Amino acid sequence: LMDTGEIVAMTDKYVMNTYSRIPIAPLKGVGARLTDAAGNEYLDFVAGIAVNSTGHCHPKVVEAICRQASELLHVSNLYHIRAQAELARVLVENSGLDKVFFCNSGAEANEAAIKLARRYSRVAGGADAYEIITAVGSFHGRTMGALSATGQTKYHEGFEPLVPGFSYVPFNDLSALEAEVSDKTCAIMLELIQGEGGVHPADPQYLEGVARLCRESGLLLIIDEVQTGIGRTGSLFAYQQYDGLKPDIVTLAKGLASGVPIGAVMATEEVSAGFGPGKHASTFGGNPLACAAALATLDVILNDGVLDNVKEVSAYLIQRLQELQASTGAIADIRGRGLMVGIELKEAKAAAVLAACRKKGLLVHCAGDKTLRLLPPLIIEKSDVDEALRILCGVLSELQ
């Protein structure tokens, strides 16, 4: 077995330097706990950046993966795939949408949604409407189309020219959105909670106005649920918590298969008709292994009380954070929904807090210089919250 230093050295030598990696090398995970190559145990409030929804190595997910791996890994979408059909049925029956396309990641899902919106607009209306409006502070992925849809210039730098046909307006500003709509607009694309942008939820009144604007202007509404979907906010999909919000296209990834790469685009029957044979594809998308993992994940989330757990534990987490805010004086704001929580610090020292928490056995994430981001597995318990906030409280006190 290699120690942490050897793993870090090998990574530095052979892997492209696209990440500012933390100097730990996890080797084993169970539930909300990770153990690294040095034998250190961590309470994981990152969960693979909202990916390990059922925790690390959930027995039902592991069993499904092992069983499927012993039977069939890949055949391509030239054929009918049983697990893919079953997964599509579960998603449709629990979403109010009608059709599903499978791919491998959130960026791919958003690419597919962009293509579908443009294609449907051309096929349905015949007009030259292809522009998509997104929000300032949004994050939709790193591929060129998804990057161009992302409303943060720091991700654009060095990759220009971007894909044309995107514009950005301030988040939660309905007037700015209305003013941006033109006869070239085909869709509005939004996150219900901006994750990479600092954990900023959309206002219910804003979403009500967006839905009305889309209906009145004949625009498609694309909801990016790559991070908020699959139970993270307390319902299977975050849009289900807003009355009258009926998206035409929804994108998923991250928590859908508990760590096995998968992405999905859900759409209404009408809009999905924009894709016909040969108009879009994914070689590995919807393969038997990923779909088996996703089916097991959804079984756990829908049938093992996970959504109720998210509601109960997240309420407890917010309560404890508010107590921490009052006692330490280091926290400016607490934002989010369910188990997607942002803690805005009064001073720009998120990286220092992250490092200090890690040394004490707690893994947290940050979004910018001032915001800590908590994205724990959906199976965490109140005792995990108590442990995490005990560590965080100590760190904040020390840094002050």
Coordinates of C-alpha atoms in Angstrom, one line a residue:
L1 CA 0.0 0.0 0.0
M2 CA 1.2 3.5 -0.8
D3 CA 1.2 6.2 1.9
T4 CA -0.4 9.6 1.3
G5 CA 2.9 11.2 0.3
E6 CA 3.4 8.6 -2.5
I7 CA -0.1 9.0 -3.8
V8 CA 0.2 12.8 -3.8
A9 CA 3.6 12.5 -5.6
M10 CA 2.2 10.2 -8.2
T11 CA -0.8 12.4 -8.8
D12 CA 1.4 15.5 -9.2
K13 CA 3.6 13.6 -11.7
Y14 CA 1.1 12.0 -13.9
V15 CA -2.3 13.7 -13.6
M16 CA -3.1 17.1 -15.2
N17 CA -3.0 19.9 -12.7
T18 CA -6.7 21.0 -13.0
Y19 CA -7.6 20.8 -9.3
S20 CA -6.2 22.4 -6.1
R21 CA -6.3 19.1 -4.3
I22 CA -6.4 18.7 -0.5
P23 CA -3.5 16.6 0.7
I24 CA -5.5 13.6 1.9
A25 CA -6.1 10.3 0.0
P26 CA -9.3 8.6 1.1
L27 CA -9.2 4.8 0.7
K28 CA -12.4 3.7 2.4
G29 CA -15.8 5.1 3.2
V30 CA -18.8 3.9 5.2
G31 CA -21.9 6.0 5.7
A32 CA -20.8 9.6 6.5
R33 CA -17.2 8.5 7.4
L34 CA -14.1 8.4 5.3
T35 CA -10.7 6.9 6.2
D36 CA -7.6 8.0 4.4
A37 CA -4.3 6.3 3.5
A38 CA -2.8 7.5 6.8
G39 CA -5.6 5.9 8.8
N40 CA -7.3 9.2 9.7
E41 CA -11.1 9.2 9.9
Y42 CA -13.2 12.1 8.8
L43 CA -16.8 13.1 9.1
D44 CA -17.7 13.9 5.5
F45 CA -19.9 16.9 5.0
V46 CA -18.9 17.2 1.3
A47 CA -20.1 13.8 0.1
G48 CA -18.2 14.0 -3.2
I49 CA -19.7 17.5 -3.8
A50 CA -23.3 16.3 -3.2
V51 CA -22.8 13.0 -5.0
N52 CA -22.7 10.4 -2.3
S53 CA -26.4 10.9 -1.5
T54 CA -26.9 7.6 0.3
G55 CA -23.5 7.9 2.0
H56 CA -20.4 5.9 1.2
C57 CA -20.8 2.4 0.1
H58 CA -24.5 1.9 1.0
P59 CA -25.1 -1.8 1.2
K60 CA -28.1 -1.8 -1.2
V61 CA -26.1 0.2 -3.8
V62 CA -23.0 -1.9 -3.4
E63 CA -25.1 -5.1 -3.8
A64 CA -26.8 -3.8 -6.9
I65 CA -23.5 -2.7 -8.5
C66 CA -21.9 -6.1 -7.7
R67 CA -24.8 -8.0 -9.1
Q68 CA -25.0 -6.0 -12.3
A69 CA -21.2 -6.1 -12.8
S70 CA -21.4 -9.9 -12.7
E71 CA -24.1 -9.9 -15.4
L72 CA -23.6 -7.1 -17.9
L73 CA -21.6 -3.9 -17.9
H74 CA -22.2 -2.3 -21.3
V75 CA -23.9 -3.0 -24.6
S76 CA -24.5 0.5 -26.0
N77 CA -27.8 2.2 -26.8
L78 CA -28.2 0.3 -30.1
Y79 CA -30.2 -2.1 -27.9
H80 CA -32.9 -2.0 -25.2
I81 CA -31.4 -1.9 -21.7
R82 CA -33.7 -3.2 -19.0
A83 CA -32.2 -1.2 -16.1
Q84 CA -32.3 2.0 -18.2
A85 CA -36.0 1.4 -18.9
E86 CA -36.7 0.7 -15.3
L87 CA -34.8 3.8 -14.2
A88 CA -36.6 6.0 -16.7
R89 CA -40.0 4.7 -15.4
V90 CA -39.1 5.5 -11.8
L91 CA -38.0 9.1 -12.7
V92 CA -41.0 9.7 -14.8
E93 CA -43.5 8.4 -12.2
N94 CA -41.9 10.6 -9.5
S95 CA -41.4 13.8 -11.5
G96 CA -44.5 14.7 -13.5
L97 CA -42.3 14.7 -16.7
D98 CA -42.6 12.2 -19.5
K99 CA -39.3 11.2 -21.1
V100 CA -35.7 10.7 -20.0
F101 CA -32.3 10.9 -21.8
F102 CA -29.3 9.4 -20.0
C103 CA -25.7 10.6 -20.2
N104 CA -22.7 10.6 -17.8
S105 CA -22.5 13.9 -15.9
G106 CA -24.2 17.1 -15.1
A107 CA -22.3 19.0 -17.8
E108 CA -23.4 16.5 -20.3
A109 CA -27.0 16.7 -19.1
N110 CA -26.9 20.5 -19.4
E111 CA -25.4 20.2 -22.9
A112 CA -28.2 17.9 -23.9
A113 CA -30.8 20.3 -22.4
I114 CA -29.4 23.2 -24.4
K115 CA -29.5 21.2 -27.6
L116 CA -33.0 20.0 -26.9
A117 CA -34.3 23.5 -26.2
R118 CA -32.8 24.8 -29.5
R119 CA -33.9 21.9 -31.5
Y120 CA -37.5 22.0 -30.1
S121 CA -37.7 25.7 -30.8
R122 CA -36.7 25.2 -34.4
V123 CA -39.0 22.2 -35.0
A124 CA -42.0 23.5 -33.1
G125 CA -42.0 27.1 -34.1
G126 CA -39.9 27.3 -37.2
A127 CA -38.6 30.6 -35.9
D128 CA -35.0 31.5 -35.5
A129 CA -35.1 31.5 -31.7
Y130 CA -32.1 29.9 -30.1
E131 CA -30.9 32.2 -27.3
I132 CA -31.0 31.0 -23.7
I133 CA -31.1 33.4 -20.7
T134 CA -29.3 32.3 -17.6
A135 CA -28.4 33.9 -14.3
V136 CA -25.4 35.8 -13.1
G137 CA -23.7 33.6 -10.5
S138 CA -25.0 30.4 -12.1
F139 CA -22.9 27.3 -12.8
H140 CA -23.9 24.7 -15.4
G141 CA -20.7 22.8 -16.2
R142 CA -17.2 22.9 -17.8
T143 CA -17.9 21.8 -21.4
M144 CA -18.1 24.6 -23.9
G145 CA -21.8 24.8 -24.1
A146 CA -22.4 24.4 -20.4
L147 CA -19.5 26.8 -19.7
S148 CA -21.1 29.4 -22.1
A149 CA -24.4 29.0 -20.2
T150 CA -22.6 29.6 -16.9
G151 CA -23.0 33.2 -15.6
Q152 CA -19.5 33.6 -14.0
T153 CA -16.8 35.3 -16.0
K154 CA -14.0 33.7 -13.9
Y155 CA -14.9 30.3 -15.5
H156 CA -14.9 31.9 -19.0
E157 CA -11.4 33.4 -18.9
G158 CA -9.0 31.9 -21.4
F159 CA -11.6 29.9 -23.2
E160 CA -13.1 32.5 -25.4
P161 CA -14.8 32.7 -27.9
L162 CA -17.7 31.1 -26.0
V163 CA -20.6 29.4 -27.7
P164 CA -23.0 32.2 -28.9
G165 CA -26.6 32.4 -27.9
F166 CA -26.4 33.0 -24.1
S167 CA -27.1 36.1 -22.0
Y168 CA -27.0 36.6 -18.2
V169 CA -29.2 38.6 -16.0
P170 CA -29.0 39.1 -12.2
F171 CA -30.4 36.2 -10.2
N172 CA -33.8 36.9 -8.5
D173 CA -34.4 40.0 -10.6
L174 CA -37.6 39.4 -12.6
S175 CA -37.5 42.8 -14.2
A176 CA -34.1 42.2 -15.6
L177 CA -35.2 38.9 -16.9
E178 CA -38.3 40.3 -18.6
A179 CA -36.2 43.0 -20.3
E180 CA -33.8 40.5 -21.7
V181 CA -36.4 38.4 -23.5
S182 CA -36.5 38.9 -27.3
D183 CA -37.9 37.1 -30.3
K184 CA -34.5 35.3 -30.4
T185 CA -35.1 33.8 -26.9
C186 CA -36.1 30.1 -26.8
A187 CA -35.5 29.2 -23.1
I188 CA -34.7 30.4 -19.6
M189 CA -32.2 28.2 -17.6
L190 CA -32.0 28.4 -13.9
E191 CA -30.7 26.7 -10.7
L192 CA -33.2 26.8 -7.9
I193 CA -30.2 27.2 -5.5
Q194 CA -27.0 28.5 -6.9
G195 CA -24.4 26.2 -5.5
E196 CA -21.0 27.3 -6.9
G197 CA -22.3 30.8 -6.9
G198 CA -22.4 30.8 -3.0
V199 CA -25.6 28.8 -2.1
H200 CA -28.2 31.4 -3.0
P201 CA -31.8 30.1 -3.2
A202 CA -34.3 31.5 -5.7
D203 CA -37.1 33.6 -4.2
P204 CA -40.5 31.9 -4.5
Q205 CA -42.0 35.1 -5.9
Y206 CA -39.3 35.3 -8.5
L207 CA -39.9 31.7 -9.6
E208 CA -43.6 32.4 -9.8
G209 CA -42.8 35.3 -12.1
V210 CA -40.4 33.2 -14.2
A211 CA -43.0 30.5 -14.7
R212 CA -45.6 33.1 -15.7
L213 CA -43.1 34.8 -18.1
C214 CA -42.4 31.5 -19.8
R215 CA -46.0 30.7 -20.2
E216 CA -46.9 34.1 -21.6
S217 CA -43.9 34.3 -23.9
G218 CA -43.9 30.7 -25.1
L219 CA -40.4 30.1 -23.6
L220 CA -39.1 26.8 -22.3
L221 CA -38.1 26.6 -18.7
I222 CA -35.0 24.5 -18.0
I223 CA -34.3 23.8 -14.3
D224 CA -30.8 22.6 -13.5
E225 CA -31.2 20.2 -10.7
V226 CA -27.7 18.6 -11.0
Q227 CA -26.9 19.6 -7.4
T228 CA -30.4 20.1 -5.9
G229 CA -32.0 17.0 -7.2
I230 CA -32.4 13.5 -5.8
G231 CA -33.5 14.4 -2.3
R232 CA -30.9 17.0 -1.4
T233 CA -33.5 19.7 -0.5
G234 CA -36.1 17.3 1.2
S235 CA -38.2 16.4 -1.9
L236 CA -37.0 14.2 -4.7
F237 CA -36.6 17.3 -6.9
A238 CA -36.4 20.9 -5.6
Y239 CA -38.9 22.3 -8.1
Q240 CA -41.6 20.2 -6.4
Q241 CA -41.5 22.5 -3.5
Y242 CA -42.8 25.5 -5.5
D243 CA -46.5 25.7 -6.4
G244 CA -47.0 26.3 -10.1
L245 CA -43.5 25.7 -11.2
K246 CA -43.7 23.2 -14.0
P247 CA -40.4 22.9 -15.9
D248 CA -40.2 21.7 -19.5
I249 CA -36.7 20.3 -19.0
V250 CA -34.9 19.2 -15.9
T251 CA -31.3 18.1 -15.7
L252 CA -29.9 15.7 -13.1
A253 CA -26.6 14.0 -12.2
K254 CA -24.5 14.1 -8.9
G255 CA -26.6 12.2 -6.3
L256 CA -28.5 10.0 -8.8
A257 CA -26.3 6.9 -8.5
S258 CA -24.4 7.4 -5.2
G259 CA -21.1 8.0 -6.9
V260 CA -21.4 6.0 -10.2
P261 CA -21.2 8.5 -13.1
I262 CA -24.6 9.2 -14.5
G263 CA -26.5 12.2 -15.8
A264 CA -30.1 12.6 -17.0
V265 CA -32.4 15.0 -18.8
M266 CA -36.1 14.8 -18.2
A267 CA -38.6 16.6 -20.4
T268 CA -42.3 16.8 -21.3
E269 CA -43.6 14.6 -24.0
E270 CA -44.0 17.6 -26.3
V271 CA -40.5 19.0 -25.8
S272 CA -38.8 15.6 -25.9
A273 CA -40.1 15.2 -29.5
G274 CA -37.4 17.7 -30.4
F275 CA -34.9 14.8 -30.3
G276 CA -35.3 12.1 -32.9
P277 CA -32.9 9.3 -33.9
G278 CA -29.5 10.7 -34.7
K279 CA -30.1 14.1 -33.1
H280 CA -28.3 13.3 -29.8
A281 CA -26.5 10.4 -28.3
S282 CA -24.1 9.2 -25.5
T283 CA -22.0 6.0 -25.9
F284 CA -21.9 5.2 -22.2
G285 CA -25.2 7.0 -21.2
G286 CA -27.7 4.8 -19.4
N287 CA -25.4 1.7 -19.3
P288 CA -26.6 -1.2 -17.2
L289 CA -24.1 -0.6 -14.3
A290 CA -24.9 3.1 -13.8
C291 CA -28.6 2.5 -14.1
A292 CA -28.5 -0.4 -11.6
A293 CA -26.7 1.9 -9.1
A294 CA -29.2 4.7 -9.7
L295 CA -32.2 2.3 -9.2
A296 CA -30.8 1.2 -5.9
T297 CA -30.1 4.8 -4.9
L298 CA -33.7 5.8 -5.7
D299 CA -35.0 2.8 -3.8
V300 CA -33.1 3.9 -0.7
I301 CA -34.2 7.5 -1.0
L302 CA -37.8 6.9 -1.8
N303 CA -38.5 3.8 0.4
D304 CA -36.1 4.0 3.4
G305 CA -37.2 7.3 4.9
V306 CA -34.4 9.4 3.5
L307 CA -36.6 12.3 2.5
D308 CA -38.1 12.6 5.9
N309 CA -34.6 12.3 7.4
V310 CA -33.4 15.3 5.2
K311 CA -36.3 17.4 6.4
E312 CA -35.8 16.6 10.1
V313 CA -32.0 16.7 10.2
S314 CA -31.7 19.8 8.0
A315 CA -34.1 21.7 10.4
Y316 CA -31.9 20.6 13.3
L317 CA -28.8 21.7 11.4
I318 CA -30.2 25.2 10.7
Q319 CA -31.2 25.6 14.3
R320 CA -27.7 24.6 15.6
L321 CA -26.1 26.9 13.0
Q322 CA -28.2 29.8 14.2
E323 CA -27.1 29.1 17.7
L324 CA -23.5 29.0 16.5
Q325 CA -24.1 32.3 14.6
A326 CA -25.3 34.0 17.8
S327 CA -22.5 32.6 20.0
T328 CA -19.5 33.2 17.8
G329 CA -20.2 36.4 16.0
A330 CA -18.2 35.0 13.0
I331 CA -21.2 34.1 10.7
A332 CA -22.9 36.8 8.6
D333 CA -25.6 34.6 7.0
I334 CA -26.9 31.1 6.7
R335 CA -28.5 30.1 3.4
G336 CA -29.9 27.1 1.6
R337 CA -32.5 24.4 1.7
G338 CA -32.4 20.9 3.0
L339 CA -28.9 19.5 3.2
M340 CA -27.5 22.1 0.9
V341 CA -26.4 24.9 3.3
G342 CA -24.1 27.9 2.8
I343 CA -22.5 29.6 5.8
E344 CA -21.3 33.1 4.9
L345 CA -18.5 34.2 7.1
K346 CA -18.0 37.9 8.1
E347 CA -14.4 37.7 7.0
A348 CA -12.9 36.1 3.9
K349 CA -11.3 33.1 5.5
A350 CA -13.3 30.1 4.2
A351 CA -10.1 28.3 3.1
A352 CA -8.5 28.7 6.5
V353 CA -11.7 27.3 8.2
L354 CA -11.8 24.4 5.7
A355 CA -8.1 23.5 6.5
A356 CA -8.6 23.7 10.2
C357 CA -11.7 21.6 10.2
R358 CA -9.9 19.0 8.2
K359 CA -7.2 18.7 10.8
K360 CA -9.8 18.1 13.4
G361 CA -11.6 15.4 11.3
L362 CA -14.4 17.3 9.5
L363 CA -14.5 17.7 5.8
V364 CA -16.4 20.8 4.5
H365 CA -16.3 22.6 1.2
C366 CA -16.3 26.3 0.2
A367 CA -17.9 28.5 -2.5
G368 CA -15.7 31.5 -2.8
D369 CA -13.6 33.2 -0.2
K370 CA -16.3 33.8 2.4
T371 CA -18.9 30.9 2.1
L372 CA -18.6 27.5 3.6
R373 CA -20.7 24.9 1.9
L374 CA -22.2 21.9 3.7
L375 CA -23.3 19.0 1.5
P376 CA -23.4 15.9 3.7
P377 CA -24.9 12.6 2.8
L378 CA -28.6 12.5 3.0
I379 CA -28.4 9.7 5.7
I380 CA -26.6 11.8 8.3
E381 CA -28.0 11.8 11.8
K382 CA -28.4 14.6 14.4
S383 CA -25.4 13.2 16.3
D384 CA -23.3 13.8 13.1
V385 CA -24.5 17.4 13.1
D386 CA -23.6 17.8 16.7
E387 CA -20.1 16.5 16.1
A388 CA -19.6 18.7 13.0
L389 CA -20.7 21.9 14.7
R390 CA -18.6 21.1 17.7
I391 CA -15.6 21.1 15.5
L392 CA -16.7 24.1 13.5
C393 CA -17.4 26.1 16.6
G394 CA -13.9 25.3 17.9
V395 CA -12.3 26.3 14.6
L396 CA -14.2 29.6 14.4
S397 CA -13.3 30.5 17.9
E398 CA -9.6 29.7 17.3
L399 CA -9.4 31.7 14.1
Q400 CA -11.1 34.7 15.8

